[in-house]
Short mmCIF file of C-alpha atoms in Angstrom, two decimals:
data_model
loop_
_atom_site.label_atom_id
_atom_site.label_comp_id
_atom_site.label_asym_id
_atom_site.label_seq_id
_atom_site.Cartn_x
_atom_site.Cartn_y
_atom_site.Cartn_z
CA UNK A 25 1.01 10.76 -21.00
CA UNK A 26 0.56 13.95 -19.54
CA UNK A 27 1.68 14.54 -15.87
CA UNK A 28 -2.19 14.48 -14.53
CA UNK A 29 -2.21 10.96 -16.37
CA UNK A 30 1.32 9.78 -14.68
CA UNK A 31 -0.57 10.41 -11.15
CA UNK A 32 -3.95 8.50 -12.23
CA UNK A 33 -1.63 5.69 -13.51
CA UNK A 34 0.43 5.79 -10.31
CA UNK A 35 -2.70 6.23 -8.12
CA UNK A 36 -4.34 2.95 -9.29
CA UNK A 37 -1.20 0.67 -9.31
CA UNK A 38 -0.96 2.09 -5.39
CA UNK A 39 -4.28 1.18 -4.41
CA UNK A 40 -3.53 -2.16 -5.96
CA UNK A 41 -0.30 -2.77 -4.32
CA UNK A 42 -1.87 -2.29 -0.69
CA UNK A 43 -4.75 -4.38 -1.52
CA UNK A 44 -3.01 -7.09 -3.10
CA UNK A 45 -0.91 -7.69 0.55
CA UNK A 46 -1.75 -7.11 3.89
CA UNK A 47 -0.92 -4.46 6.45
CA UNK A 48 2.45 -3.89 4.74
CA UNK A 49 1.76 -0.64 2.88
CA UNK A 50 0.02 2.47 3.78
CA UNK A 51 0.76 6.13 4.71
CA UNK A 52 -0.36 9.71 5.37
CA UNK A 53 -0.01 12.20 8.16
CA UNK A 54 0.28 12.35 11.92
CA UNK A 55 -3.74 12.93 12.15
CA UNK A 56 -5.61 10.01 13.82
CA UNK A 57 -8.73 10.95 12.54
CA UNK A 58 -10.21 11.13 16.26
CA UNK A 59 -8.90 12.62 18.97
CA UNK A 60 -5.06 11.82 19.04
CA UNK A 61 -3.40 12.52 22.52
CA UNK A 62 0.42 13.30 21.90
CA UNK A 63 3.13 12.09 24.45
CA UNK A 64 6.72 12.62 24.22
CA UNK A 65 8.88 10.25 22.43
CA UNK A 66 10.92 7.44 24.22
CA UNK A 67 14.42 7.37 23.46
CA UNK A 68 15.90 4.75 25.67
CA UNK A 69 17.67 1.58 24.55
CA UNK A 70 14.98 -0.33 26.11
CA UNK A 71 11.94 1.30 25.17
CA UNK A 72 13.27 1.32 21.39
CA UNK A 73 13.75 -2.54 21.71
CA UNK A 74 10.24 -3.34 23.25
CA UNK A 75 8.91 -1.15 20.27
CA UNK A 76 10.71 -2.79 17.76
CA UNK A 77 9.58 -6.04 19.04
CA UNK A 78 5.88 -4.71 19.15
CA UNK A 79 5.79 -3.60 15.53
CA UNK A 80 7.69 -7.20 13.76
CA UNK A 81 5.15 -9.08 15.91
CA UNK A 82 2.27 -6.86 14.99
CA UNK A 83 2.55 -8.22 11.25
CA UNK A 84 1.82 -11.93 12.40
CA UNK A 85 -0.62 -10.84 15.09
CA UNK A 86 -2.54 -8.93 12.49
CA UNK A 87 -2.76 -11.69 9.98
CA UNK A 88 -3.81 -14.18 12.80
CA UNK A 89 -7.14 -12.56 12.43
CA UNK A 90 -7.62 -14.06 8.95
CA UNK A 91 -9.63 -11.14 7.76
CA UNK A 92 -10.76 -7.28 8.76
CA UNK A 93 -12.82 -4.48 7.05
CA UNK A 94 -10.42 -1.97 5.40
CA UNK A 95 -11.08 1.91 4.54
CA UNK A 96 -8.57 3.48 2.73
CA UNK A 97 -7.10 6.59 1.21
CA UNK A 98 -4.74 7.07 -1.27
CA UNK A 99 -3.67 10.69 -2.47
CA UNK A 100 -1.50 11.21 -5.58
CA UNK A 101 0.39 14.25 -6.25
CA UNK A 102 2.32 14.90 -9.74
CA UNK A 103 3.34 18.11 -11.50
CA UNK A 104 1.27 20.59 -8.91
CA UNK A 105 -1.69 18.35 -9.10
CA UNK A 106 -3.29 16.15 -6.95
CA UNK A 107 -6.44 13.83 -6.28
CA UNK A 108 -7.54 11.64 -3.88
CA UNK A 109 -9.09 8.29 -3.75
CA UNK A 110 -11.14 6.57 -1.28
CA UNK A 111 -12.28 3.08 -0.79
CA UNK A 112 -13.67 0.47 1.69
CA UNK A 113 -14.34 -3.07 1.47
CA UNK A 114 -12.96 -6.52 2.90
CA UNK A 115 -9.49 -7.99 2.92
CA UNK A 116 -8.03 -11.42 3.67
CA UNK A 117 -5.09 -10.97 6.02
CA UNK A 118 -3.86 -14.51 4.87
CA UNK A 119 -3.69 -14.57 1.02
CA UNK A 120 -4.38 -10.82 0.28
CA UNK A 121 -7.57 -11.39 -1.61
CA UNK A 122 -9.88 -8.26 -1.13
CA UNK A 123 -13.48 -6.75 -2.50
CA UNK A 124 -13.28 -3.01 -2.20
CA UNK A 125 -15.39 -0.16 -3.81
CA UNK A 126 -12.94 2.92 -4.86
CA UNK A 127 -14.33 6.65 -5.28
CA UNK A 128 -12.30 8.74 -7.02
CA UNK A 129 -12.89 12.11 -8.83
CA UNK A 130 -16.85 11.65 -8.29
CA UNK A 131 -16.86 8.05 -10.01
CA UNK A 132 -17.00 4.53 -8.46
CA UNK A 133 -14.68 1.71 -9.19
CA UNK A 134 -15.48 -1.90 -8.04
CA UNK A 135 -11.97 -3.49 -7.32
CA UNK A 136 -11.30 -7.31 -6.43
CA UNK A 137 -7.66 -8.71 -5.78
CA UNK A 138 -7.70 -12.64 -6.63
CA UNK A 139 -4.61 -14.94 -6.10
CA UNK A 140 -2.53 -11.60 -7.32
CA UNK A 141 -4.84 -10.55 -9.79
CA UNK A 142 -6.54 -7.05 -9.65
CA UNK A 143 -9.77 -6.84 -11.25
CA UNK A 144 -11.38 -3.40 -11.91
CA UNK A 145 -15.04 -2.47 -12.82
CA UNK A 146 -14.08 0.53 -14.80
CA UNK A 147 -16.95 3.54 -14.88
CA UNK A 148 -19.39 2.93 -17.90
CA UNK A 149 -17.41 3.39 -21.32
CA UNK A 150 -13.94 3.93 -19.59
CA UNK A 151 -13.01 0.43 -19.89
CA UNK A 152 -10.97 -1.01 -23.05
CA UNK A 153 -11.96 -3.56 -25.40
CA UNK A 154 -16.09 -2.94 -24.67
CA UNK A 155 -16.01 -5.23 -21.64
CA UNK A 156 -16.68 -3.81 -18.07
CA UNK A 157 -13.76 -5.27 -16.03
CA UNK A 158 -9.79 -5.14 -16.48
CA UNK A 159 -7.18 -7.19 -15.05
CA UNK A 160 -3.78 -6.77 -13.98
CA UNK A 161 -1.55 -10.13 -12.75
CA UNK A 162 0.53 -8.01 -10.09
CA UNK A 163 2.73 -10.99 -9.74
CA UNK A 164 3.88 -10.46 -13.33
CA UNK A 165 4.39 -6.57 -12.87
CA UNK A 166 6.24 -7.50 -9.44
CA UNK A 167 8.52 -9.90 -11.43
CA UNK A 168 9.36 -7.49 -14.47
CA UNK A 169 10.31 -4.82 -11.27
CA UNK A 170 12.79 -7.17 -10.05
CA UNK A 171 10.65 -7.51 -6.54
CA UNK A 172 11.35 -11.75 -6.98
CA UNK A 173 7.86 -12.03 -8.79
CA UNK A 174 5.91 -10.91 -5.67
CA UNK A 175 4.18 -7.66 -5.14
CA UNK A 176 5.71 -5.13 -2.39
CA UNK A 177 2.80 -5.67 -0.04
CA UNK A 178 2.54 -9.63 -0.71
CA UNK A 179 1.61 -11.06 2.63
CA UNK A 180 4.22 -13.44 2.14
CA UNK A 181 7.05 -10.58 2.39
CA UNK A 182 5.70 -9.46 5.56
CA UNK A 183 8.87 -11.51 7.57
CA UNK A 184 11.11 -9.70 5.14
CA UNK A 185 9.45 -6.11 6.11
CA UNK A 186 10.15 -7.12 9.76
CA UNK A 187 13.84 -8.22 9.39
CA UNK A 188 14.34 -4.97 7.76
CA UNK A 189 13.25 -2.79 10.82
CA UNK A 190 16.26 -2.69 13.74
CA UNK A 191 16.04 -0.84 17.27
CA UNK A 192 17.09 2.29 15.82
CA UNK A 193 13.99 2.48 13.20
CA UNK A 194 11.43 2.44 15.46
CA UNK A 195 10.38 5.27 17.61
CA UNK A 196 7.33 5.50 19.95
CA UNK A 197 5.43 8.65 19.23
CA UNK A 198 2.45 8.27 21.70
CA UNK A 199 -1.01 7.31 22.19
CA UNK A 200 -4.08 7.82 19.98
CA UNK A 201 -7.76 6.85 19.68
CA UNK A 202 -8.29 5.33 16.06
CA UNK A 203 -11.72 4.47 15.15
CA UNK A 204 -12.89 4.46 18.73
CA UNK A 205 -10.04 2.06 19.82
CA UNK A 206 -6.73 2.66 22.14
CA UNK A 207 -3.69 2.39 20.08
CA UNK A 208 -0.01 3.26 20.42
CA UNK A 209 1.64 4.87 17.67
CA UNK A 210 4.99 4.04 16.17
CA UNK A 211 7.27 5.81 13.59
CA UNK A 212 9.13 3.53 11.72
CA UNK A 213 12.00 3.40 8.90
CA UNK A 214 12.46 0.29 6.77
CA UNK A 215 15.70 -0.09 5.19
CA UNK A 216 14.68 -0.89 1.39
CA UNK A 217 17.86 -2.59 0.65
CA UNK A 218 17.22 -5.34 2.97
CA UNK A 219 14.02 -6.17 1.37
CA UNK A 220 13.65 -9.00 -1.25
CA UNK A 221 14.33 -7.24 -4.96
CA UNK A 222 15.83 -3.70 -2.63
CA UNK A 223 18.09 -3.01 -5.71
CA UNK A 224 15.11 -2.41 -7.86
CA UNK A 225 12.82 -0.96 -5.30
CA UNK A 226 15.63 1.47 -4.27
CA UNK A 227 15.20 2.86 -7.69
CA UNK A 228 11.51 3.50 -7.54
CA UNK A 229 11.35 4.52 -3.88
CA UNK A 230 14.61 5.48 -2.68
CA UNK A 231 16.76 3.97 0.42
CA UNK A 232 13.90 4.13 3.14
CA UNK A 233 10.13 3.50 3.44
CA UNK A 234 9.07 6.05 5.91
CA UNK A 235 5.99 4.14 8.01
CA UNK A 236 3.58 5.04 10.78
CA UNK A 237 1.53 2.25 12.43
CA UNK A 238 -0.97 2.31 15.40
CA UNK A 239 -1.34 -0.96 17.40
CA UNK A 240 -4.24 -1.87 19.68
CA UNK A 241 -3.48 -3.54 23.28
CA UNK A 242 -3.32 -6.96 21.51
CA UNK A 243 -0.64 -5.54 19.23
CA UNK A 244 -2.66 -5.82 15.96
CA UNK A 245 -2.53 -3.11 13.28
CA UNK A 246 -5.26 -0.73 13.38
CA UNK A 247 -3.85 1.78 11.05
CA UNK A 248 -0.79 1.79 8.97
CA UNK A 249 0.78 5.00 6.94
CA UNK A 250 3.26 5.81 4.41
CA UNK A 251 4.38 8.34 2.03
CA UNK A 252 6.21 6.98 -1.10
CA UNK A 253 7.95 9.09 -3.69
CA UNK A 254 7.92 7.06 -6.98
CA UNK A 255 9.91 7.95 -10.01
CA UNK A 256 7.83 7.68 -12.85
CA UNK A 257 8.96 5.35 -15.85
CA UNK A 258 9.79 8.28 -17.98
CA UNK A 259 12.31 9.78 -15.31
CA UNK A 260 14.12 6.12 -14.98
CA UNK A 261 14.38 6.15 -18.81
CA UNK A 262 15.90 9.42 -19.15
CA UNK A 263 20.10 9.36 -19.64
CA UNK A 264 22.21 9.99 -16.16
CA UNK A 265 23.60 12.93 -18.43
CA UNK A 266 20.39 14.88 -18.71
CA UNK A 267 20.83 17.46 -16.22
CA UNK A 268 18.25 19.91 -17.88
CA UNK A 269 15.39 18.63 -16.25
CA UNK A 270 14.94 16.97 -12.55
CA UNK A 271 13.59 13.19 -12.64
CA UNK A 272 9.89 13.78 -12.54
CA UNK A 273 8.28 12.01 -9.44
CA UNK A 274 4.79 11.01 -8.26
CA UNK A 275 3.97 11.12 -4.56
CA UNK A 276 1.60 8.89 -3.01
CA UNK A 277 0.33 9.12 0.22
CA UNK A 278 -1.83 6.08 1.47
CA UNK A 279 -3.93 5.54 5.09
CA UNK A 280 -5.07 2.11 5.49
CA UNK A 281 -7.56 1.38 8.64
CA UNK A 282 -8.24 -2.10 9.53
CA UNK A 283 -11.47 -2.72 11.89
CA UNK A 284 -13.93 -5.74 12.34
CA UNK A 285 -11.59 -8.16 12.17
CA UNK A 286 -13.20 -11.82 11.35
CA UNK A 287 -15.52 -10.49 8.78
CA UNK A 288 -16.28 -12.53 5.94
CA UNK A 289 -14.56 -12.25 2.76
CA UNK A 290 -16.16 -13.50 -0.67
CA UNK A 291 -13.83 -12.70 -3.53
CA UNK A 292 -14.43 -14.27 -6.86
CA UNK A 293 -13.17 -13.18 -10.30
CA UNK A 294 -15.83 -11.97 -12.90
CA UNK A 295 -16.47 -14.00 -15.53
CA UNK A 296 -13.54 -14.49 -18.27
CA UNK A 297 -15.79 -12.98 -21.28
CA UNK A 298 -16.16 -9.69 -19.37
CA UNK A 299 -12.43 -8.91 -18.89
CA UNK A 300 -9.76 -7.35 -20.75
CA UNK A 301 -6.10 -8.20 -19.69
CA UNK A 302 -4.01 -5.30 -19.40
CA UNK A 303 -1.02 -6.68 -17.71
CA UNK A 304 0.82 -6.17 -21.06
CA UNK A 305 0.33 -2.67 -20.88
CA UNK A 306 1.36 -2.57 -17.11
CA UNK A 307 4.38 -4.33 -17.94
CA UNK A 308 5.26 -2.26 -21.07
CA UNK A 309 4.97 1.19 -18.49
CA UNK A 310 6.95 -0.58 -16.01
CA UNK A 311 10.03 -1.37 -18.29
CA UNK A 312 11.58 1.81 -17.38
CA UNK A 313 11.51 0.65 -13.43
CA UNK A 314 13.20 -2.89 -13.53
#
């Protein structure tokens, strides 16, 4: 597959991974989108401890709202080329089900995640098998990659993410207004080795996951950002003695915004006769990352 193709594949799986769970994975830059008001970072031990507790509890406090509207931006870069996918929809913060419309390169994709299974309705004429929908079992893909049978962004993993954050990993960066809501911005470093399946994850994304989170006055997540550099299957399959070329990597930058907590989520699987199962293809592509 060419480099642009690699970017498209990782972009799609990145979007799926985010939507398969709750507020665990997102990424981007420092721009809050509507009026960041920066303040100096607090460095005292007490401030760091307070920030750590705020970030750890944010997962539970956000999930307690049950549902939310979501806006998503995923930028994928590989081989000097980049593309951006935007999406909006609704997500169940308890079980990770979601319904979203994605736009990428001027094309619309209808996406649903139900019981850890990703469904995408591809643009006309692009779906394999002559059927409008494809599906990928994210649980099976995660199991093949050695992450304990669950997606990195499975809501059941939220406690594991919280445990992988220590006081030295959280820095308060200041205040910002996100979608009209006053928030506090924290920069977080997650130790990948402390996560379930950490050894396998380190091969894919490196030793740490840098996150930025924006919490409202009630301690709920309003924005989450993360930049991931992911080794492609082709790179991980190369011999370690092959020094003639550097490992090929794809960078995935995702930004997720959460608004309108409590909104209704109706996520139904499409009729089986309209779906082509692409799980096998996804597993084949992911062999080099297991």
